[in-house]
Amino acid sequence: MNKKLLLIAILMLSVTFGFSQTKEELQAQKAEKQAEANKFQGEANAIQKQIDALPGWRIGAFGTIGGSLSEFNDWYSQGTPNNSSGNIGISFNAFANKIEDKYFWRNALTTNFAWVKLDNKDDATDSDSFESTTDVFNISSLYGYKLSEKIAISALGEYRTTVLDNFNDPGYLDLGIGATWTPLENLIVVVHPLNYNFVFADDSTIFESSLGAKIVADYTRQIGAISFKTNLSAFQSYESSDLSNFTWTNSFSYKLWKMIGVGFDFGLRSNKQEALDYSVNTLGNATETFDSVDNKIQSYYTVGLSYAF
């Protein structure tokens, strides 16, 4: 009996030792293959970097879709027990840049739209439709002739408006010339001291075009599964600070599976003309002026699924 137990114990130790040996060997093989894979991936990344540096077009796009829908029936613990509600947000960012040895031509599109509804089924007078809440449309085109690798003389055209409501009321068109600095491959800084800000609006007593300086900073990059873009566009009027404005938009996307991921967009904006127009023509404060209006920082954000094109 003791011999049998001894043989069983020896057999179990042999099997355990065999599995241990096999696991260690497999881990060693994996480490060897991983080292080879890292080497080849590094070489592939170096080749891709050379490809990206070649003259020609660089084109890309990514966006975010977020939303929710809900319906309640006889849910008495809330103020509106019978309702259907929902919100939908969509953002889209695209660029098409032509980079050559002597010049560049950078084009960008940024949009962000959102809708929301709250339908109280017990109130026949309320709306059962989705109403627009976020409405951003921005398109720009920048041409530059290179004086050096980082400095260029440039011309910029940029148009901003809303699309879902009050299209081109207001709308802003900036046309100007100056210089562009490219300290990093994906970062551009535009300084145009000669820029005219055309403003299109029905109320010409509040909205006014003027001459001023245009400053734009844009950083767009993709690092592995992460895509992001941040853009600051500011206009400083020479006529009055009341006519100045800035818009700062940011978009982030993280790829989870194939082209699908999660995204986050947010933006900040300051425009005193828009603040006064809202106070006078929407709130009915007829005596409001540029001196008395509260020019609050405008903001928005969208969180949801993202799709990389």
XYZ file of C-alpha atoms in Angstrom:
309
model
C 0.000 0.000 0.000
C 2.807 2.328 0.901
C 4.543 1.523 -2.389
C 1.374 2.411 -4.307
C 1.026 5.727 -2.492
C 4.665 6.471 -3.143
C 4.266 5.716 -6.839
C 1.142 7.912 -7.060
C 2.947 10.770 -5.314
C 5.940 10.454 -7.652
C 3.591 10.399 -10.666
C 1.737 13.528 -9.515
C 4.999 15.361 -8.911
C 6.210 14.339 -12.361
C 3.003 15.577 -14.015
C 3.137 18.870 -12.073
C 6.784 19.351 -12.963
C 5.983 18.552 -16.596
C 3.196 21.138 -16.728
C 5.488 23.652 -15.025
C 8.155 23.036 -17.588
C 5.618 23.391 -20.406
C 4.227 26.679 -19.016
C 7.713 28.168 -18.604
C 8.647 27.100 -22.111
C 5.475 28.636 -23.537
C 6.073 31.901 -21.660
C 9.630 31.999 -23.009
C 8.351 31.401 -26.558
C 5.740 34.123 -26.105
C 8.344 36.609 -24.872
C 10.530 35.804 -27.860
C 7.687 36.261 -30.344
C 6.541 39.462 -28.599
C 10.035 40.902 -28.892
C 10.031 40.104 -32.610
C 6.551 41.646 -32.989
C 7.645 44.823 -31.187
C 10.672 45.053 -33.460
C 8.583 44.702 -36.623
C 5.920 47.110 -35.288
C 8.622 49.697 -34.602
C 9.926 49.307 -38.138
C 6.380 49.611 -39.536
C 5.768 52.772 -37.480
C 9.013 54.280 -38.788
C 7.978 53.544 -42.384
C 4.504 55.018 -41.754
C 6.128 58.164 -40.371
C 8.131 58.494 -43.603
C 4.924 58.017 -45.608
C 3.129 60.687 -43.564
C 5.988 63.118 -44.197
C 5.684 62.786 -47.984
C 4.010 65.665 -49.878
C 0.334 65.185 -50.713
C -3.091 65.006 -49.141
C -3.898 64.007 -45.580
C -7.595 63.239 -45.119
C -9.425 62.110 -41.992
C -12.720 62.251 -40.118
C -14.307 61.097 -36.878
C -17.538 61.802 -35.059
C -19.683 61.121 -32.009
C -23.290 59.981 -31.678
C -24.988 60.122 -28.295
C -28.584 59.781 -27.227
C -31.289 58.205 -25.118
C -35.027 57.520 -25.412
C -37.503 56.829 -22.602
C -41.241 56.492 -22.010
C -43.224 56.479 -18.771
C -46.830 55.394 -18.251
C -48.615 56.046 -14.949
C -45.295 56.561 -13.143
C -46.911 58.549 -10.344
C -43.791 59.269 -8.299
C -42.704 61.940 -10.800
C -44.345 65.209 -11.796
C -45.329 64.039 -15.297
C -46.359 60.369 -14.896
C -47.150 59.915 -18.601
C -44.389 61.147 -20.873
C -41.941 60.248 -23.583
C -38.553 61.935 -23.733
C -35.319 61.700 -25.587
C -32.140 63.421 -26.626
C -29.880 62.900 -29.613
C -26.454 64.457 -30.234
C -24.256 64.178 -33.310
C -20.824 65.692 -33.938
C -18.606 65.351 -36.995
C -15.034 66.498 -37.598
C -13.222 66.210 -40.911
C -10.055 67.587 -42.460
C -8.394 67.561 -45.869
C -4.865 68.970 -45.834
C -2.521 69.249 -48.789
C 1.071 69.578 -47.596
C 3.792 70.360 -50.135
C 7.418 71.470 -49.851
C 6.647 75.129 -50.626
C 3.031 75.549 -49.549
C 0.104 74.027 -47.655
C -3.658 74.115 -47.977
C -5.584 73.073 -44.853
C -9.361 72.587 -44.863
C -11.489 71.671 -41.843
C -15.143 71.073 -41.005
C -16.574 70.974 -37.469
C -20.246 70.329 -36.716
C -22.227 69.531 -33.576
C -26.000 69.096 -33.527
C -28.335 68.021 -30.720
C -32.085 67.572 -30.307
C -34.234 67.020 -27.201
C -37.916 66.421 -26.502
C -40.189 66.033 -23.481
C -43.756 65.128 -24.429
C -46.218 65.302 -21.545
C -49.018 63.028 -22.743
C -51.444 64.605 -20.279
C -50.907 68.059 -21.807
C -52.356 68.349 -25.305
C -50.769 71.773 -25.815
C -47.107 70.828 -25.392
C -44.856 69.775 -28.234
C -44.210 66.117 -29.032
C -41.373 66.893 -31.434
C -37.611 66.964 -31.038
C -36.343 70.532 -30.630
C -32.812 71.545 -31.574
C -30.594 72.525 -28.642
C -27.015 72.490 -29.963
C -26.288 73.887 -33.405
C -22.669 74.387 -34.480
C -21.325 74.590 -38.019
C -17.784 75.754 -38.824
C -15.822 75.416 -42.044
C -12.400 76.908 -42.737
C -9.734 76.993 -45.424
C -6.150 78.115 -44.808
C -3.534 78.587 -47.510
C 0.097 79.275 -46.699
C 3.291 79.841 -48.659
C 6.266 78.645 -46.661
C 9.085 81.052 -45.874
C 10.705 78.334 -43.758
C 9.783 74.934 -42.378
C 7.749 76.535 -39.566
C 6.757 80.015 -40.820
C 4.473 80.874 -43.747
C 2.589 83.872 -45.069
C -1.056 82.855 -45.187
C -4.645 83.669 -46.079
C -7.652 82.345 -44.182
C -11.350 82.056 -44.893
C -13.615 80.859 -42.071
C -17.413 80.653 -41.945
C -19.486 79.979 -38.811
C -23.240 79.769 -38.423
C -26.148 77.647 -37.211
C -27.934 75.233 -39.539
C -30.956 73.808 -37.724
C -32.319 77.191 -36.598
C -31.775 80.708 -37.945
C -29.387 79.744 -40.717
C -26.979 82.637 -41.368
C -28.751 84.767 -38.748
C -26.222 85.386 -37.468
C -23.492 84.079 -39.733
C -19.829 85.066 -39.583
C -17.316 85.119 -42.402
C -13.686 85.943 -41.624
C -11.318 86.816 -44.465
C -7.763 87.828 -43.646
C -4.049 87.615 -44.298
C -1.005 87.349 -42.074
C 1.309 84.590 -40.908
C 1.034 80.967 -39.817
C 3.408 79.272 -37.398
C 3.698 75.458 -37.320
C 5.832 74.625 -34.276
C 4.756 70.956 -34.361
C 3.581 68.698 -37.157
C -0.053 68.698 -35.971
C -0.209 72.161 -34.390
C -0.854 75.344 -36.369
C -1.093 78.886 -35.010
C -2.566 81.563 -37.285
C -2.045 85.278 -36.600
C -3.716 87.576 -39.129
C -3.528 91.241 -38.123
C -5.496 92.219 -41.244
C -8.867 90.463 -41.073
C -12.414 91.564 -41.848
C -15.230 89.958 -39.893
C -18.386 89.975 -42.044
C -21.523 89.507 -39.930
C -24.825 88.494 -41.519
C -27.990 89.040 -39.472
C -31.515 90.408 -39.756
C -30.992 92.817 -36.837
C -28.382 95.261 -38.139
C -28.758 97.485 -35.054
C -26.965 94.858 -32.919
C -24.814 92.872 -35.326
C -22.072 94.788 -37.113
C -19.125 93.856 -39.320
C -15.687 95.228 -38.477
C -11.967 95.113 -39.153
C -9.725 93.393 -36.656
C -7.197 90.658 -35.915
C -7.805 86.938 -36.286
C -6.065 84.316 -34.139
C -6.538 80.575 -34.668
C -4.836 77.664 -32.903
C -5.593 74.118 -34.035
C -4.198 70.773 -32.900
C -5.464 67.616 -34.587
C -3.865 64.232 -33.996
C -4.393 60.491 -33.842
C -2.350 58.391 -31.414
C -3.168 54.713 -31.659
C -6.825 54.285 -30.710
C -7.203 57.941 -29.665
C -8.275 60.738 -32.027
C -8.621 64.298 -30.815
C -8.986 67.816 -32.118
C -8.940 71.151 -30.321
C -9.551 74.445 -32.097
C -9.550 78.019 -30.802
C -10.823 80.710 -33.172
C -10.790 84.306 -31.905
C -11.536 87.684 -33.487
C -10.441 90.939 -31.862
C -12.210 93.938 -33.390
C -10.230 97.159 -33.820
C -13.466 99.149 -33.614
C -14.883 97.912 -30.281
C -14.442 94.980 -27.913
C -18.234 94.559 -28.112
C -17.722 93.175 -31.619
C -15.034 90.682 -30.606
C -15.712 86.973 -30.114
C -14.067 83.583 -29.614
C -15.072 79.929 -30.048
C -13.164 76.980 -28.561
C -14.208 73.453 -29.617
C -12.781 70.092 -28.533
C -13.424 66.554 -29.751
C -12.071 63.274 -28.353
C -12.622 59.740 -29.603
C -11.327 56.413 -28.259
C -11.611 53.357 -30.505
C -12.887 50.257 -28.714
C -13.609 47.821 -31.542
C -12.827 48.246 -35.237
C -14.204 51.726 -36.077
C -16.511 51.968 -33.048
C -15.548 53.747 -29.836
C -16.614 56.334 -27.298
C -16.462 60.064 -27.877
C -16.689 63.327 -25.985
C -17.167 66.819 -27.399
C -17.359 70.138 -25.621
C -17.159 73.776 -26.608
C -16.987 77.278 -25.131
C -17.979 80.516 -26.807
C -18.166 84.229 -26.042
C -20.027 86.668 -28.288
C -21.472 89.869 -26.861
C -23.516 90.604 -29.977
C -25.314 87.271 -29.599
C -25.884 87.888 -25.881
C -27.470 91.293 -26.583
C -29.587 89.911 -29.437
C -30.908 87.146 -27.159
C -31.739 89.600 -24.377
C -33.509 92.082 -26.686
C -35.209 89.901 -29.292
C -35.882 86.708 -27.298
C -36.302 87.845 -23.689
C -37.884 91.175 -24.694
C -35.510 93.450 -22.746
C -35.907 96.411 -25.098
C -33.705 98.724 -23.002
C -30.747 96.325 -22.864
C -27.432 97.652 -24.244
C -23.876 96.416 -24.766
C -22.935 98.087 -21.474
C -25.657 96.370 -19.417
C -25.950 92.926 -20.991
C -24.567 89.924 -19.097
C -22.288 88.246 -21.640
C -22.155 84.752 -20.188
C -19.813 82.092 -21.550
C -21.771 79.763 -23.835
C -21.029 76.038 -23.594
C -22.102 72.607 -24.770
C -20.989 68.986 -24.515
C -21.890 65.636 -26.113
C -20.992 62.150 -24.853
C -21.734 58.941 -26.726
C -20.582 56.368 -29.226
C -18.024 57.464 -31.799
C -17.240 56.334 -35.319
C -13.889 56.832 -37.068
C -13.965 57.093 -40.854
